[in-house]
Short mmCIF file of C-alpha atoms in Angstrom, two decimals:
data_model
loop_
_atom_site.label_atom_id
_atom_site.label_comp_id
_atom_site.label_asym_id
_atom_site.label_seq_id
_atom_site.Cartn_x
_atom_site.Cartn_y
_atom_site.Cartn_z
CA MET T 1 -50.02 33.60 -31.28
CA ARG T 2 -49.46 32.58 -27.69
CA ILE T 3 -47.00 29.73 -27.33
CA GLN T 4 -47.37 27.18 -24.58
CA PRO T 5 -43.95 25.67 -23.77
CA GLU T 6 -45.54 22.79 -21.82
CA ARG T 7 -47.13 21.50 -25.05
CA SER T 8 -43.59 20.66 -26.20
CA PHE T 9 -43.77 17.57 -24.00
CA VAL T 10 -47.05 16.09 -25.25
CA ALA T 11 -45.58 13.90 -28.02
CA ILE T 12 -42.54 12.92 -25.93
CA ASP T 13 -44.66 11.93 -22.93
CA GLU T 14 -47.00 9.92 -25.14
CA ARG T 15 -44.06 8.09 -26.73
CA ILE T 16 -42.53 7.39 -23.30
CA ARG T 17 -45.84 5.82 -22.20
CA GLN T 18 -45.90 3.64 -25.33
CA THR T 19 -42.24 2.58 -25.25
CA GLU T 20 -41.30 -0.79 -23.80
CA ASN T 21 -37.64 -0.89 -24.89
CA PRO T 22 -35.65 0.28 -21.82
CA ARG T 23 -32.91 1.97 -23.87
CA HIS T 24 -35.40 3.85 -26.04
CA ARG T 25 -37.33 4.92 -22.94
CA ALA T 26 -34.10 6.19 -21.32
CA MET T 27 -33.26 8.16 -24.47
CA LEU T 28 -36.73 9.72 -24.55
CA GLU T 29 -36.54 10.60 -20.86
CA ASN T 30 -33.14 12.21 -21.46
CA TYR T 31 -34.54 14.16 -24.42
CA ARG T 32 -37.47 15.35 -22.28
CA ALA T 33 -35.08 16.48 -19.51
CA HIS T 34 -32.95 18.27 -22.12
CA LEU T 35 -35.92 20.17 -23.54
CA ALA T 36 -37.24 21.03 -20.07
CA ALA T 37 -33.83 22.41 -19.08
CA GLU T 38 -33.66 24.44 -22.29
CA VAL T 39 -37.05 26.09 -21.69
CA ALA T 40 -36.15 26.70 -18.02
CA GLY T 41 -32.76 28.19 -18.90
CA ASP T 42 -30.98 25.70 -16.62
CA LEU T 43 -27.42 25.33 -17.90
CA ASP T 44 -26.35 22.66 -15.39
CA ALA T 45 -29.41 20.53 -16.08
CA ILE T 46 -29.07 20.75 -19.85
CA MET T 47 -25.38 19.83 -19.72
CA ALA T 48 -26.22 16.84 -17.50
CA THR T 49 -28.15 15.41 -20.47
CA MET T 50 -25.13 15.73 -22.79
CA SER T 51 -22.16 13.46 -23.49
CA ASP T 52 -18.62 14.49 -22.60
CA GLU T 53 -17.94 15.88 -26.10
CA PRO T 54 -21.18 16.70 -27.92
CA ALA T 55 -21.06 17.96 -31.51
CA TYR T 56 -23.74 20.06 -33.17
CA HIS T 57 -24.34 20.53 -36.88
CA THR T 58 -26.84 23.11 -38.09
CA TRP T 59 -28.07 23.34 -41.63
CA SER T 60 -30.23 26.31 -42.54
CA PRO T 61 -30.46 28.85 -45.33
CA GLY T 62 -28.75 32.10 -44.49
CA GLY T 63 -26.81 30.53 -41.64
CA GLU T 64 -23.43 28.96 -41.24
CA MET T 65 -23.65 25.51 -42.79
CA ASN T 66 -22.42 22.83 -40.41
CA GLY T 67 -22.30 25.44 -37.68
CA GLY T 68 -22.81 24.85 -34.00
CA PRO T 69 -20.60 23.80 -31.11
CA LYS T 70 -18.18 20.90 -31.61
CA ASN T 71 -17.16 20.10 -28.02
CA ARG T 72 -18.37 20.44 -24.43
CA ALA T 73 -16.90 23.90 -23.76
CA GLN T 74 -18.45 25.28 -26.94
CA THR T 75 -21.78 23.63 -26.05
CA VAL T 76 -21.76 25.34 -22.65
CA GLU T 77 -21.14 28.70 -24.35
CA PHE T 78 -23.82 27.95 -26.96
CA TYR T 79 -26.51 27.39 -24.34
CA ARG T 80 -25.23 30.20 -22.12
CA SER T 81 -25.66 32.58 -25.07
CA ILE T 82 -29.20 31.33 -25.75
CA PHE T 83 -30.15 31.78 -22.09
CA ASP T 84 -28.39 35.15 -21.70
CA ASN T 85 -30.07 36.48 -24.85
CA GLY T 86 -33.49 35.21 -23.80
CA TYR T 87 -34.53 33.08 -26.74
CA ASN T 88 -35.07 29.81 -24.90
CA LYS T 89 -38.83 30.41 -24.51
CA LEU T 90 -40.20 28.05 -27.10
CA GLU T 91 -42.82 25.54 -28.09
CA ARG T 92 -41.91 22.49 -30.14
CA VAL T 93 -44.84 21.04 -32.09
CA THR T 94 -43.79 17.47 -32.83
CA GLU T 95 -45.39 15.79 -35.83
CA LYS T 96 -42.99 12.86 -36.13
CA LEU T 97 -40.89 11.27 -33.38
CA VAL T 98 -38.73 8.28 -34.28
CA VAL T 99 -36.48 6.35 -31.90
CA ASN T 100 -33.94 3.58 -32.51
CA ASP T 101 -30.97 2.38 -30.45
CA ASP T 102 -28.73 5.27 -31.54
CA TYR T 103 -30.93 8.23 -32.51
CA ILE T 104 -34.07 10.21 -31.83
CA VAL T 105 -35.47 12.05 -34.85
CA ASN T 106 -37.99 14.82 -34.30
CA GLU T 107 -39.82 16.69 -37.06
CA GLY T 108 -42.24 19.55 -36.64
CA TRP T 109 -42.54 23.27 -35.95
CA LEU T 110 -40.47 25.31 -33.54
CA HIS T 111 -42.04 28.53 -32.25
CA THR T 112 -39.51 30.69 -30.41
CA ILE T 113 -39.99 34.00 -28.62
CA TYR T 114 -37.14 36.45 -29.18
CA PRO T 115 -36.64 39.64 -27.18
CA GLY T 116 -36.58 42.66 -29.48
CA ARG T 117 -33.24 43.73 -28.00
CA THR T 118 -31.70 40.42 -29.16
CA LEU T 119 -33.13 40.79 -32.67
CA ALA T 120 -31.92 44.40 -32.81
CA ARG T 121 -28.38 43.20 -32.01
CA MET T 122 -28.79 40.77 -34.94
CA GLY T 123 -29.42 43.80 -37.16
CA LEU T 124 -33.21 43.57 -37.47
CA ASP T 125 -35.35 46.72 -37.48
CA VAL T 126 -37.53 45.97 -34.43
CA ARG T 127 -38.66 47.66 -31.26
CA PRO T 128 -36.11 46.55 -28.62
CA GLU T 129 -38.62 46.65 -25.75
CA ARG T 130 -41.06 44.23 -27.49
CA TYR T 131 -41.05 40.45 -28.03
CA TYR T 132 -41.30 38.65 -31.35
CA LEU T 133 -42.27 35.18 -32.51
CA HIS T 134 -40.11 33.29 -35.01
CA SER T 135 -41.54 30.03 -36.34
CA ASN T 136 -39.61 27.55 -38.42
CA ARG T 137 -39.82 24.00 -39.65
CA VAL T 138 -37.27 21.78 -37.90
CA VAL T 139 -35.92 18.29 -38.31
CA ALA T 140 -33.59 17.37 -35.45
CA ILE T 141 -31.50 14.20 -35.46
CA LEU T 142 -30.25 13.53 -31.93
CA PRO T 143 -27.42 10.98 -31.61
CA TYR T 144 -27.14 9.05 -28.34
CA VAL T 145 -24.18 7.33 -26.72
CA GLY T 146 -23.83 5.09 -23.71
CA GLU T 147 -24.50 1.51 -22.74
CA GLY T 148 -27.94 0.14 -22.00
CA THR T 149 -30.05 2.76 -20.24
CA ASP T 150 -27.06 4.94 -19.22
CA VAL T 151 -27.43 7.29 -22.19
CA ARG T 152 -26.52 10.87 -23.04
CA MET T 153 -27.27 13.06 -26.03
CA ASP T 154 -24.14 13.37 -28.18
CA GLY T 155 -25.13 16.60 -29.94
CA GLU T 156 -27.71 17.57 -32.52
CA ASP T 157 -27.96 17.64 -36.30
CA VAL T 158 -30.60 20.30 -36.99
CA TYR T 159 -32.17 21.30 -40.30
CA THR T 160 -34.35 24.43 -40.26
CA LEU T 161 -36.40 26.44 -42.71
CA PRO T 162 -36.35 29.36 -42.49
CA GLY T 163 -33.08 29.68 -40.63
CA ARG T 164 -32.29 32.67 -38.46
CA PRO T 165 -35.00 35.25 -37.77
CA THR T 166 -35.51 37.88 -40.45
CA GLU T 167 -37.84 40.85 -40.56
CA GLU T 168 -40.09 38.76 -42.82
CA SER T 169 -40.14 35.71 -40.52
CA ILE T 170 -41.00 37.39 -37.20
CA VAL T 171 -44.27 38.66 -35.78
CA GLU T 172 -44.48 41.19 -32.96
CA LEU T 173 -46.31 39.77 -29.94
CA ASN T 174 -48.69 41.70 -27.72
CA ASP T 175 -48.40 41.73 -23.93
CA ALA T 176 -51.04 39.01 -23.45
CA GLU T 177 -49.11 36.67 -25.76
CA VAL T 178 -45.98 36.79 -23.60
CA GLU T 179 -47.50 37.20 -20.13
CA GLY T 180 -46.22 34.49 -17.78
CA ILE T 181 -43.73 33.17 -20.36
CA VAL T 182 -40.97 35.79 -20.45
#
């Protein structure tokens, strides 16, 4: 399967076009900027979308329940690790996108490319020189803070199934499937 990171923005862009509420539009634009920075591996840009003290909570089988960074310094290290380990190449397939004054909720599939070397360090029996696709079902609840249209994401509450990559949940990709992405 060849992912197309730019498809991650289809549902968000459509919702932005449909949204008249200025606060909701600002939240969606912030979310879009956050996702674009994540795919690009741009630490400064992703942190510019975040509040002063974001808190993350991850809930997934096989992972640390209520894990994730709990302040700005930990959030910087969290994203730095993702970027340094090369698993920020992803496609989010959004099936549901809900916005109110305080939250964005996104449900769908997350397809992430992992370098084999990263999976090998996680203890998986893979070829380190290859790339692998991990797909999981994700519900992300994104809290927002700020007044009016001056908004920032205040963290993420993320529920995934399956959780971390396992030998059963990954598929080795061929060169054509990663060309121009990694």
